[in-house]
PDB file of C-alpha atoms in Angstrom:
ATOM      1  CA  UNK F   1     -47.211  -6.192  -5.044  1.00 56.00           C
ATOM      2  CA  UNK F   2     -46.254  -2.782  -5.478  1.00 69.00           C
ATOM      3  CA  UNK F   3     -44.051  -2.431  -2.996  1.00 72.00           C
ATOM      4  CA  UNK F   4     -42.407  -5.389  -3.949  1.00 76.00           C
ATOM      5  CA  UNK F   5     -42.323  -4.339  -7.443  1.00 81.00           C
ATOM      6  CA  UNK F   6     -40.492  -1.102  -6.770  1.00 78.00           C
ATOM      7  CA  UNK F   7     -38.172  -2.745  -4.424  1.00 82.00           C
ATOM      8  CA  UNK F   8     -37.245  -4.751  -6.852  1.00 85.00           C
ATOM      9  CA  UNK F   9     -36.583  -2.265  -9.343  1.00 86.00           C
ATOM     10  CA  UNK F  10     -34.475   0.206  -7.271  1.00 87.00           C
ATOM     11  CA  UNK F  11     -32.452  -2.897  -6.487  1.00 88.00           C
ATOM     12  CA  UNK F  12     -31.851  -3.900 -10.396  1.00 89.00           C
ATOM     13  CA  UNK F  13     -31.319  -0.031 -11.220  1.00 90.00           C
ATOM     14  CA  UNK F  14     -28.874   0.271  -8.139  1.00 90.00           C
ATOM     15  CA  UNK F  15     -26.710  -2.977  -9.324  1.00 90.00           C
ATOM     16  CA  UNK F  16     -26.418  -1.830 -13.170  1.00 91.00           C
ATOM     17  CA  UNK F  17     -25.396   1.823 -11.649  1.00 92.00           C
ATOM     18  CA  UNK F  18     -22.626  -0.295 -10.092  1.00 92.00           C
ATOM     19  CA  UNK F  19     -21.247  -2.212 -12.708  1.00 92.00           C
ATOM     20  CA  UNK F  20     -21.720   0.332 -15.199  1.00 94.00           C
ATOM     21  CA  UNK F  21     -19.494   2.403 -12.184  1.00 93.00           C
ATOM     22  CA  UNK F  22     -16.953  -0.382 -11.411  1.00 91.00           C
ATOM     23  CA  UNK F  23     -16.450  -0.804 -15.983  1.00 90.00           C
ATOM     24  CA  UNK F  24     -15.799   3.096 -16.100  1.00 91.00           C
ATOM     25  CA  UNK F  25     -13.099   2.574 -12.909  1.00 91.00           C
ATOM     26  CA  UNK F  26     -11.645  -0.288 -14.572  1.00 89.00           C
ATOM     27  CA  UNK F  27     -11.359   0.491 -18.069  1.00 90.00           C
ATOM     28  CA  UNK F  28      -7.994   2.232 -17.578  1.00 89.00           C
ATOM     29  CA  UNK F  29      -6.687  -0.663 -15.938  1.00 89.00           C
ATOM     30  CA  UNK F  30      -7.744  -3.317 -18.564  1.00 90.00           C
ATOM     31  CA  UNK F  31      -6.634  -0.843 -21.350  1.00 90.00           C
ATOM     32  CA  UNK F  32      -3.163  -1.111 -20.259  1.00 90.00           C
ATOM     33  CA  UNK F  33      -3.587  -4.579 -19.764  1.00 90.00           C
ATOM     34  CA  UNK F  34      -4.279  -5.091 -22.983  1.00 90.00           C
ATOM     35  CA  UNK F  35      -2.093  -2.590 -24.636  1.00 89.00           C
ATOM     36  CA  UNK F  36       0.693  -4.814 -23.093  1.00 89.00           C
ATOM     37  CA  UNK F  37      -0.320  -7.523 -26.005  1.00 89.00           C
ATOM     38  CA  UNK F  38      -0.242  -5.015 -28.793  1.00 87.00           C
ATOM     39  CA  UNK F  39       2.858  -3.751 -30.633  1.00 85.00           C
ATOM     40  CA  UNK F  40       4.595  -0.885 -29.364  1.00 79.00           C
ATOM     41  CA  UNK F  41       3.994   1.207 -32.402  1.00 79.00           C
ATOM     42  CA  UNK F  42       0.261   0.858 -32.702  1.00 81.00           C
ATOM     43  CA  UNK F  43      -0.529   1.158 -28.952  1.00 81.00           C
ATOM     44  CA  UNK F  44      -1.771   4.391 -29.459  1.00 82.00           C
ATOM     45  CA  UNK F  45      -3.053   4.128 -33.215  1.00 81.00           C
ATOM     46  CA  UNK F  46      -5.459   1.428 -31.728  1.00 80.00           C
ATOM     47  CA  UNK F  47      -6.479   3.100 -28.841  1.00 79.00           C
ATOM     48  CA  UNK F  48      -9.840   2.959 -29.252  1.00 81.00           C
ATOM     49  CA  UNK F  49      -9.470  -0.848 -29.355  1.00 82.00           C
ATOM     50  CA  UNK F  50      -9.594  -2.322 -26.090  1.00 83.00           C
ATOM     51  CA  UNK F  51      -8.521  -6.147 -27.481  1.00 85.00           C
ATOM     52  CA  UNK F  52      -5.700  -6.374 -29.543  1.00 85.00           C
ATOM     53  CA  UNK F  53      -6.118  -7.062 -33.158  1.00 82.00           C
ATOM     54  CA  UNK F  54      -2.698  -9.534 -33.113  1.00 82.00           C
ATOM     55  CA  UNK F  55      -1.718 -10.266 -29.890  1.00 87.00           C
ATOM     56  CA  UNK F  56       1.858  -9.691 -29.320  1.00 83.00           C
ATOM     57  CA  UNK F  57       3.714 -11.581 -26.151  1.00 86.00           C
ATOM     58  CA  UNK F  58       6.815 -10.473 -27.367  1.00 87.00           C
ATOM     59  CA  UNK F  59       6.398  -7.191 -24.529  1.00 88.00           C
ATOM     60  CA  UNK F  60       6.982  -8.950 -21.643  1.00 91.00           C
ATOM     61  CA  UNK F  61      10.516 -10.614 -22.634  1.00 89.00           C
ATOM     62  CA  UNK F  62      11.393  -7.412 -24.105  1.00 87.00           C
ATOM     63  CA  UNK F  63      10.494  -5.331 -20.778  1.00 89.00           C
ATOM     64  CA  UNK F  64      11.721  -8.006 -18.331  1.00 92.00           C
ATOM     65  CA  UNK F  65      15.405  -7.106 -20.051  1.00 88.00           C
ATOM     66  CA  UNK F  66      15.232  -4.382 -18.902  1.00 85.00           C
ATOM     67  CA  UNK F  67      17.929  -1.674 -18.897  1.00 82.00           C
ATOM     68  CA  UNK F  68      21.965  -1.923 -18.878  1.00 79.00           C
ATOM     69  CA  UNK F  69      22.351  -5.051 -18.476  1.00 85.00           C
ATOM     70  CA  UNK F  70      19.823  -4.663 -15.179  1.00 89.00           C
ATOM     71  CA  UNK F  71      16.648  -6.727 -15.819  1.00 91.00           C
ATOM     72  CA  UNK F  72      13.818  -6.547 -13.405  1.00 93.00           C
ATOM     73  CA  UNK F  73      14.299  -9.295 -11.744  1.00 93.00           C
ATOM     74  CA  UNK F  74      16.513  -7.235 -10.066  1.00 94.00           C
ATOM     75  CA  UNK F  75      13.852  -4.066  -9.224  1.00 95.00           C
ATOM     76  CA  UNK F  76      11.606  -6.559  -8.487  1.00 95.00           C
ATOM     77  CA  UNK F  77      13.481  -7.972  -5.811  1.00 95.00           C
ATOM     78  CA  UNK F  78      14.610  -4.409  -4.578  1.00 96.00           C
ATOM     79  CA  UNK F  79      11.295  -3.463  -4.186  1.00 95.00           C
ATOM     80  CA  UNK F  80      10.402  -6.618  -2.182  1.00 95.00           C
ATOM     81  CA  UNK F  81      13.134  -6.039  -0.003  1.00 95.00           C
ATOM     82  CA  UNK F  82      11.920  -2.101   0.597  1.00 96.00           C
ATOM     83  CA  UNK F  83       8.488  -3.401   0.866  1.00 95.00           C
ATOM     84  CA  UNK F  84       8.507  -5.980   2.890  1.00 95.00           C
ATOM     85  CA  UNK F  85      11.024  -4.713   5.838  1.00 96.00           C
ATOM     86  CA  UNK F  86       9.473  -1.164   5.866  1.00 95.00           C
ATOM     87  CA  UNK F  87       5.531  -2.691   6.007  1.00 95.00           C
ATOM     88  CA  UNK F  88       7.508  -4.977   8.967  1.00 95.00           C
ATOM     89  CA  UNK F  89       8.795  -1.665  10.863  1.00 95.00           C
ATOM     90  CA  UNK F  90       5.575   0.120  10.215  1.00 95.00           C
ATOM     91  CA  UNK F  91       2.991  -2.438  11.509  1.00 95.00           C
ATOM     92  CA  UNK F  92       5.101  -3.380  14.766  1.00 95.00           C
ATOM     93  CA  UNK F  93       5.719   0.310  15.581  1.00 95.00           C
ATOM     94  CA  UNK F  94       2.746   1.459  15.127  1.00 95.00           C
ATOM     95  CA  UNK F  95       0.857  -1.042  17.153  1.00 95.00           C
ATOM     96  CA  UNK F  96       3.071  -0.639  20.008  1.00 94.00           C
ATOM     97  CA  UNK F  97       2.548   3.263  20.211  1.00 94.00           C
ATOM     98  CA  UNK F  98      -0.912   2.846  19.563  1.00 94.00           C
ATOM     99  CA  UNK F  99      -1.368   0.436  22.379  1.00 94.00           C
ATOM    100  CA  UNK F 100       0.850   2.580  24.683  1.00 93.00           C
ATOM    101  CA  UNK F 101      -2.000   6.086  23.582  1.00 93.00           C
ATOM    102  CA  UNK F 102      -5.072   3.847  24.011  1.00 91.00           C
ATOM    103  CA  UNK F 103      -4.268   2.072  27.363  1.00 90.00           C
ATOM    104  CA  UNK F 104      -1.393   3.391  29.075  1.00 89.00           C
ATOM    105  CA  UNK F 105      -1.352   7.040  31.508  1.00 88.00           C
ATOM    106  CA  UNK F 106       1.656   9.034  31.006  1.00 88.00           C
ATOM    107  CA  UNK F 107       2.190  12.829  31.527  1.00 89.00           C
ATOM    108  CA  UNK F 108       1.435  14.566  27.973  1.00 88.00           C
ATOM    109  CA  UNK F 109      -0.408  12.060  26.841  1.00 89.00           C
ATOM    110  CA  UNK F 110      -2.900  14.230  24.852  1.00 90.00           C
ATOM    111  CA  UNK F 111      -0.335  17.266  23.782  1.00 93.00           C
ATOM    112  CA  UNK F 112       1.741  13.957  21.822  1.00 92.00           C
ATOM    113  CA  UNK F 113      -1.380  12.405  20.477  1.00 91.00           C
ATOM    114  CA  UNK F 114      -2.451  16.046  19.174  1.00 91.00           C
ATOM    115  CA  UNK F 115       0.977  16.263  17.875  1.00 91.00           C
ATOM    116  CA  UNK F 116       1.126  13.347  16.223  1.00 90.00           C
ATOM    117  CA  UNK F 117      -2.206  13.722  14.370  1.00 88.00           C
ATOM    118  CA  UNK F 118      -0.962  16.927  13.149  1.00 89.00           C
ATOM    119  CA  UNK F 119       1.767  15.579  11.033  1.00 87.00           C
ATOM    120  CA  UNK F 120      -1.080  13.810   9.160  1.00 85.00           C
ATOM    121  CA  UNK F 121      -2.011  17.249   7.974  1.00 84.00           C
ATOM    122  CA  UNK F 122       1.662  18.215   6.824  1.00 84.00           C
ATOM    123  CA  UNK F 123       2.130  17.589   3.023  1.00 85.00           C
ATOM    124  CA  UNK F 124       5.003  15.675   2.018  1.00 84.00           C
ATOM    125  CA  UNK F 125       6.278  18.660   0.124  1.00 84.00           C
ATOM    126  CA  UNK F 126       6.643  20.041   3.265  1.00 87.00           C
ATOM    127  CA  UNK F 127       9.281  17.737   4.792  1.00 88.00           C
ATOM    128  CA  UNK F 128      10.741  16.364   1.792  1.00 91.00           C
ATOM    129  CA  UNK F 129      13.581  19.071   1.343  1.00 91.00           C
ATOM    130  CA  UNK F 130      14.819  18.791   5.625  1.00 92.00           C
ATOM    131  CA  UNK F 131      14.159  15.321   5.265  1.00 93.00           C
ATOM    132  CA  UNK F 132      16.936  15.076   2.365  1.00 94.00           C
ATOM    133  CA  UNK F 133      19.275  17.821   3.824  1.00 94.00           C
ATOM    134  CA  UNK F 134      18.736  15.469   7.380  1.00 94.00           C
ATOM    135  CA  UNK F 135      19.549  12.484   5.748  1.00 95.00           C
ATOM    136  CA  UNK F 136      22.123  13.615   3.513  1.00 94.00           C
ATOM    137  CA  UNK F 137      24.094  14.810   6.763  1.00 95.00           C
ATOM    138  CA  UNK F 138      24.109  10.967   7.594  1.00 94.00           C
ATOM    139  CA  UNK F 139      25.010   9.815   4.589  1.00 93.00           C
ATOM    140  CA  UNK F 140      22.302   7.511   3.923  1.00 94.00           C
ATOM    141  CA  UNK F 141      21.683   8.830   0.030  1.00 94.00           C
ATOM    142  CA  UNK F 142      21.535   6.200  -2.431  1.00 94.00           C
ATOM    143  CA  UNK F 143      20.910   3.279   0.457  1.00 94.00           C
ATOM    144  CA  UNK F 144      17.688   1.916   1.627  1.00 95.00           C
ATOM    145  CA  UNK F 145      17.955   3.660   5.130  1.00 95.00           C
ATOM    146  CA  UNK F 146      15.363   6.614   4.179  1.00 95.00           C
ATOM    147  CA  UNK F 147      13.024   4.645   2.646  1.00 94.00           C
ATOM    148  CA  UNK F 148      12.853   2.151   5.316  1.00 95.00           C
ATOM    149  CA  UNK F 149      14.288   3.109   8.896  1.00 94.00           C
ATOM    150  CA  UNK F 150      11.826   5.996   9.429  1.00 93.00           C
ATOM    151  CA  UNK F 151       8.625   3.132   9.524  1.00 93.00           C
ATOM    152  CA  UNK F 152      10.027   1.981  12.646  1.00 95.00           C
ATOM    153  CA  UNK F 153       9.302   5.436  14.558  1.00 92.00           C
ATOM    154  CA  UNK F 154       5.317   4.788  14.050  1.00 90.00           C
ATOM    155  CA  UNK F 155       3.254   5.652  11.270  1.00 92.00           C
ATOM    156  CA  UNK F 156       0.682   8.464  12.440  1.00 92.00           C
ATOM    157  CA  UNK F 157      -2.288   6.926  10.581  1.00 91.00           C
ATOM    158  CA  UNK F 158      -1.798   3.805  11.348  1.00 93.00           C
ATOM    159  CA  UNK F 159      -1.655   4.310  14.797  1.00 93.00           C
ATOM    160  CA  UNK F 160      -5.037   6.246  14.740  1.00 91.00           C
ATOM    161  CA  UNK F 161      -6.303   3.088  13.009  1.00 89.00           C
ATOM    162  CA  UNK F 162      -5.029   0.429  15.337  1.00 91.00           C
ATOM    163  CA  UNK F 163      -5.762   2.552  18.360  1.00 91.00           C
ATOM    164  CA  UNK F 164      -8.915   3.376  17.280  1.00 88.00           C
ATOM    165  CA  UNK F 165      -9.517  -0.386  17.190  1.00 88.00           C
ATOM    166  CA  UNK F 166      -7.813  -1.532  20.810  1.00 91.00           C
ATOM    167  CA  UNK F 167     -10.447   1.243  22.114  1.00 89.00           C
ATOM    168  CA  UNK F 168     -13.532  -0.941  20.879  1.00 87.00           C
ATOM    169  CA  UNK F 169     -11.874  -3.533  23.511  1.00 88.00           C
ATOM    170  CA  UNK F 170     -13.686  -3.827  26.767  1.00 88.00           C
ATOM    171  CA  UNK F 171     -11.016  -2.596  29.365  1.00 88.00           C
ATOM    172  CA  UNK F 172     -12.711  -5.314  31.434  1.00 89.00           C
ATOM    173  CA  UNK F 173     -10.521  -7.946  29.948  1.00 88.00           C
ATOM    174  CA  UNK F 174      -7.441  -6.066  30.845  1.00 87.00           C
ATOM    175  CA  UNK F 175      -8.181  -5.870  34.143  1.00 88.00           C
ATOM    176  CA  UNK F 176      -9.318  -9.513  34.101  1.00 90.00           C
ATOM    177  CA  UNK F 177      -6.010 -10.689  33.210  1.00 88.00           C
ATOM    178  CA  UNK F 178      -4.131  -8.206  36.092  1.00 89.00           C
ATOM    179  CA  UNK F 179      -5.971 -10.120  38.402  1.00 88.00           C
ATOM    180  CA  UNK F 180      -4.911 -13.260  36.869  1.00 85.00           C
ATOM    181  CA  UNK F 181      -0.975 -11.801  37.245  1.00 86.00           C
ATOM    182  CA  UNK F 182      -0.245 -10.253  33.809  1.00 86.00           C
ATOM    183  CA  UNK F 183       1.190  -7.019  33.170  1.00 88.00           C
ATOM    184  CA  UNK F 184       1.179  -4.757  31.040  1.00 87.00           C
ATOM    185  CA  UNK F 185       3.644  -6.286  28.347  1.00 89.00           C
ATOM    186  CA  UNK F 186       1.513  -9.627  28.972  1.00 90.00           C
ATOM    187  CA  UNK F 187      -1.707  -7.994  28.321  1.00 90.00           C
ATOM    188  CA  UNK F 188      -0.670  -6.389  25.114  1.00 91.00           C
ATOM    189  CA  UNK F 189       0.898  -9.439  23.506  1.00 91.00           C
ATOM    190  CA  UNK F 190      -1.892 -12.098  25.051  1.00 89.00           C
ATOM    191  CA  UNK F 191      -4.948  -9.813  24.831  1.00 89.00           C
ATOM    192  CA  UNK F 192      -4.958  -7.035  22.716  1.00 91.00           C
ATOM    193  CA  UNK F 193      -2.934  -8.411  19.788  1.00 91.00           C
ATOM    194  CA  UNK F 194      -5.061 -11.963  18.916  1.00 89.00           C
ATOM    195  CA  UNK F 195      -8.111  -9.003  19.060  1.00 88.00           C
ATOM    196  CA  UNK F 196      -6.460  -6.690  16.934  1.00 89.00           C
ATOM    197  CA  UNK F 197      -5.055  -8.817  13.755  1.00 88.00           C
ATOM    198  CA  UNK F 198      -7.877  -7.574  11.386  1.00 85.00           C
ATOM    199  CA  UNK F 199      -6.400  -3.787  12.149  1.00 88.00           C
ATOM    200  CA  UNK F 200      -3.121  -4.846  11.620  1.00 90.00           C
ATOM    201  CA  UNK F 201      -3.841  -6.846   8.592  1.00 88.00           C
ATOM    202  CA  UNK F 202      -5.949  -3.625   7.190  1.00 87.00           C
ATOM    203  CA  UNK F 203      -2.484  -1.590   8.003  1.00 90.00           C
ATOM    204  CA  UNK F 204      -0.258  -4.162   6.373  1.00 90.00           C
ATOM    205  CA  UNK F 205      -2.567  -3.945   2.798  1.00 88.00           C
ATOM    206  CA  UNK F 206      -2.331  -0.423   3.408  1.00 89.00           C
ATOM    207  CA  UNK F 207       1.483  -0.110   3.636  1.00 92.00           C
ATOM    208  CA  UNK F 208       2.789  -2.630   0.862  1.00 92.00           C
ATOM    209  CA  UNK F 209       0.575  -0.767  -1.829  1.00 90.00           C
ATOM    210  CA  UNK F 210       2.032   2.628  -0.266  1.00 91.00           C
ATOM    211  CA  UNK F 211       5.707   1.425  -0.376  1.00 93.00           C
ATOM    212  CA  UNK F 212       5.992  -0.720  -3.645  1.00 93.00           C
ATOM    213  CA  UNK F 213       3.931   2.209  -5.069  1.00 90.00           C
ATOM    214  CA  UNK F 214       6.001   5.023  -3.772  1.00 92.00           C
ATOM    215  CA  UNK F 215       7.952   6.537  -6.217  1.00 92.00           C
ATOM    216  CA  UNK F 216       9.208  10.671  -4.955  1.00 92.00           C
ATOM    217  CA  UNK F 217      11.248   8.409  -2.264  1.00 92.00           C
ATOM    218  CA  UNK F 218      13.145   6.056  -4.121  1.00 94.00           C
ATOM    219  CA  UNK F 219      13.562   9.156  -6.737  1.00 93.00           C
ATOM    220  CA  UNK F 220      14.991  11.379  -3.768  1.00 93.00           C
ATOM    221  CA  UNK F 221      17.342   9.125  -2.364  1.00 95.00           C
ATOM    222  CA  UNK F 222      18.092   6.204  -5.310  1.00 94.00           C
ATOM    223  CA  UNK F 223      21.215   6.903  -7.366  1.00 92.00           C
ATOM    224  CA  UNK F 224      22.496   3.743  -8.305  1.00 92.00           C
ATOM    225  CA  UNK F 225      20.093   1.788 -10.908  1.00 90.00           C
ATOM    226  CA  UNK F 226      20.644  -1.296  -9.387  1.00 93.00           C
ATOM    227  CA  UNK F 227      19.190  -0.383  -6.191  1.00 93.00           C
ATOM    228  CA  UNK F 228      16.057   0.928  -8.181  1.00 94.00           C
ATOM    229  CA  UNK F 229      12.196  -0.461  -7.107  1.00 95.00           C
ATOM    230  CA  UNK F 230      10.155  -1.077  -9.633  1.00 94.00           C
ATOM    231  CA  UNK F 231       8.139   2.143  -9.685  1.00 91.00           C
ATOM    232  CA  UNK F 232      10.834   3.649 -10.930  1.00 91.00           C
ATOM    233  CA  UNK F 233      12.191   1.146 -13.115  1.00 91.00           C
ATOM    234  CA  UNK F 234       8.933   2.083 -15.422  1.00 88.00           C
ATOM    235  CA  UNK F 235      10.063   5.161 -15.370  1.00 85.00           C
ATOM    236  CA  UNK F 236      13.508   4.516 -17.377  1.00 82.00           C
ATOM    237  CA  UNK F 237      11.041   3.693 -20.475  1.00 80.00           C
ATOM    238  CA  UNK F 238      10.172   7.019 -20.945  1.00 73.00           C
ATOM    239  CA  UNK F 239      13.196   8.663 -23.105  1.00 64.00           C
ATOM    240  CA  UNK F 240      12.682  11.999 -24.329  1.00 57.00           C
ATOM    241  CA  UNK F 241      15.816  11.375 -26.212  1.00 57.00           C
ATOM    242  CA  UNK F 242      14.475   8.176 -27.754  1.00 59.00           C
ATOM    243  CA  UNK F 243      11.355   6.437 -29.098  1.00 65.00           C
ATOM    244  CA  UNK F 244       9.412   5.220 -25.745  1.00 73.00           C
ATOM    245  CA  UNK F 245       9.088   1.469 -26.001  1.00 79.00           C
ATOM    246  CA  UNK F 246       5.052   1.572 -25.010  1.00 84.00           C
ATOM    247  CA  UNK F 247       4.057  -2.204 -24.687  1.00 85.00           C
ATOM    248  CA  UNK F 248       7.533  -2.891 -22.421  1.00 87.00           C
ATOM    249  CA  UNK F 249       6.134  -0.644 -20.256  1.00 88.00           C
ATOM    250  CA  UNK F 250       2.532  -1.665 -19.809  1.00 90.00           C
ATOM    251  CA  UNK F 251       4.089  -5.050 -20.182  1.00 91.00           C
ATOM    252  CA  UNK F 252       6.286  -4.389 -16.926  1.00 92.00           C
ATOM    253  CA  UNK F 253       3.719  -1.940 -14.963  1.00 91.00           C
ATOM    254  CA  UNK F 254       0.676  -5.302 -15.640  1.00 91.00           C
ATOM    255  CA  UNK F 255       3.120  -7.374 -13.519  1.00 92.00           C
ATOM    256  CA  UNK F 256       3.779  -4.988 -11.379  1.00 92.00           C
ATOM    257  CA  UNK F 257       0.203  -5.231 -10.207  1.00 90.00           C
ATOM    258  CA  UNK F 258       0.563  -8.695  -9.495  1.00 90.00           C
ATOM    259  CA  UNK F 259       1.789  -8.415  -5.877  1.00 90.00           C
ATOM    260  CA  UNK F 260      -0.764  -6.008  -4.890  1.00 87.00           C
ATOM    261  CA  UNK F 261      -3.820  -8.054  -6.494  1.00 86.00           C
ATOM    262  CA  UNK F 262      -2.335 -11.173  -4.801  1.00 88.00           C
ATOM    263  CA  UNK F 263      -1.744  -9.040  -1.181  1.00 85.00           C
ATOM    264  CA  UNK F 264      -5.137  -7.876  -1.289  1.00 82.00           C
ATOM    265  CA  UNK F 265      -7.094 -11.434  -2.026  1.00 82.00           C
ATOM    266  CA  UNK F 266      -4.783 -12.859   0.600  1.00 81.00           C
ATOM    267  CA  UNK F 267      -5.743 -10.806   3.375  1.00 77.00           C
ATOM    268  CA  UNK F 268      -9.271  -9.055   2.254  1.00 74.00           C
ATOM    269  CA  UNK F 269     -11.397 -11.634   4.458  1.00 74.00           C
ATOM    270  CA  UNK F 270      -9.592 -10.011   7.546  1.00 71.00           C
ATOM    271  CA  UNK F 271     -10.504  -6.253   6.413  1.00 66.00           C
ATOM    272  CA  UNK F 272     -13.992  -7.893   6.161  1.00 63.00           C
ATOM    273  CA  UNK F 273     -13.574  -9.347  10.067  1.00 62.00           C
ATOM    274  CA  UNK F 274     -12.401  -5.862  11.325  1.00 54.00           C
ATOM    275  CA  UNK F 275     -15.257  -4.337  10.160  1.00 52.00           C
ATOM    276  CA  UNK F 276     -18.236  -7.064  11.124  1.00 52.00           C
ATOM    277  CA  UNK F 277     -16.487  -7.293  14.504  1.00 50.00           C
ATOM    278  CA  UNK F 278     -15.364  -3.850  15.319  1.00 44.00           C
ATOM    279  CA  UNK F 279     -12.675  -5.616  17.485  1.00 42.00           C
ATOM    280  CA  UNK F 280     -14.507  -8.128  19.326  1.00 45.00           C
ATOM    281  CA  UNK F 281     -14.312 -11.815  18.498  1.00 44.00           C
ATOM    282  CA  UNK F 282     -16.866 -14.063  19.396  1.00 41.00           C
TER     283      UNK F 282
END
């Protein structure tokens, strides 16, 4: 009974250490939330108060306006477009280079795989400035081109994932299917593909919250405000010059979150399935 008795009690201490963990981590985000009811002048008068004392839905028409005649309907649908055609490039790259270090020989195999993995360790503040001065040369400044056309070249982590993955794949099935009469473009599309979706699911979660969250990019390369995202849409609230309109913003930034809470309910089960079946489906 003892036993039992502790068990039992390391089990209720470990579950309120959790939620009293997960409030602390959320409280930021529910704070915001909820500022995005309150006026914009008492935001931070009644910061201490998580609920509103008058809730105020006047926020979100005000911040959906948005700026110049630009409302973000617009950003929204800019950063949909980035978004979705750059998590595209980056997924069906990345699992073709991945497929081509995990099961094809070529000469140099492991000086290109070292290689790659070493731009992992590079800090963007590294590349950023040849990156501009690169694309700049090609006159791709204020378009869509930098922020999108470099995912189709491979993402280097990524490609560690969904290699990492296709390696937990018996190689017995690929050479089941050569003696069936597939090759190698056969095997990768009929095999290792169905075996890999929970990797490439995990990588597509990964990249829409990195792209609709990125914001140095679209600052770098964006000029025009009608080709603005919304990450840095929010970012036109701010005016030194001018009183900061505080509930527009949270307003706009609590639907921003929308996408990424609805991406990551849609395809959580198969970040569950990667990791119950390291790769291998029953």
């Amino acid at each position: 009974m003892e036993i039992k008795t502790k068990k039992r009690i390391k089990k209720i201490l470990l579950h309120v250490g959790l939620i009293i963990f997960t409030a602390v981590m959320l409280y930021p985000l529910a704070w915001m939330s909820m500022s995005s009811f309150k006026e914009s002048s008492t935001v931070f008068i009644d910061a201490h108060k998580l609920i509103p004392t008058e809730w105020d839905f006047s926020n979100f028409k005000e911040g959906w306006k948005g700026f110049g005649g630009i409302t973000f309907t617009t950003f929204f649908k800019n950063s949909f477009i980035i978004t979705f055609i750059a998590t595209i490039g980056s997924i069906i790259s990345s699992t073709f280079i991945a497929y081509g270090f995990a099961r094809i020989k070529f000469t140099g195999k492991k000086i290109w795989f070292v290689l790659m993995m070493l731009t992992l360790m590079l800090p963007y503040e590294m590349v950023m400035i040849p990156q501009y001065i690169m694309f700049n040369s090609f006159g791709w400044v204020d378009t869509y081109l930098p922020l999108i056309l470099p995912t189709f070249f491979g993402v280097p982590f990524f490609i560690f994932l969904i290699m990492q993955f296709i390696r937990t794949i018996p190689t017995e099935l690929d050479q089941a299917a050569r003696i069936d009469g597939c090759d190698t473009v056969s095997i990768f599309f009929r095999i290792i593909v169905p075996l890999i979706v929970p990797a490439m699911m995990t990588a597509t979660i990964f990249s829409f919250y990195w792209r609709w969250d990125d914001f140095m990019g679209p600052l770098l390369y964006l000029v025009t405000p009608e080709k603005y995202p919304v990450s840095l849409a929010l970012k036109l609230f701010s005016d030194p010059n001018a009183v900061t309109n505080w509930g527009a913003m949270f307003a706009m930034t609590t639907v921003s979150l929308l996408p990424v809470f609805i991406i990551f309910f849609i395809f959580q089960k198969y970040i569950v399935e990667g990791i119950s079946t390291s790769g291998l489906k029953s």
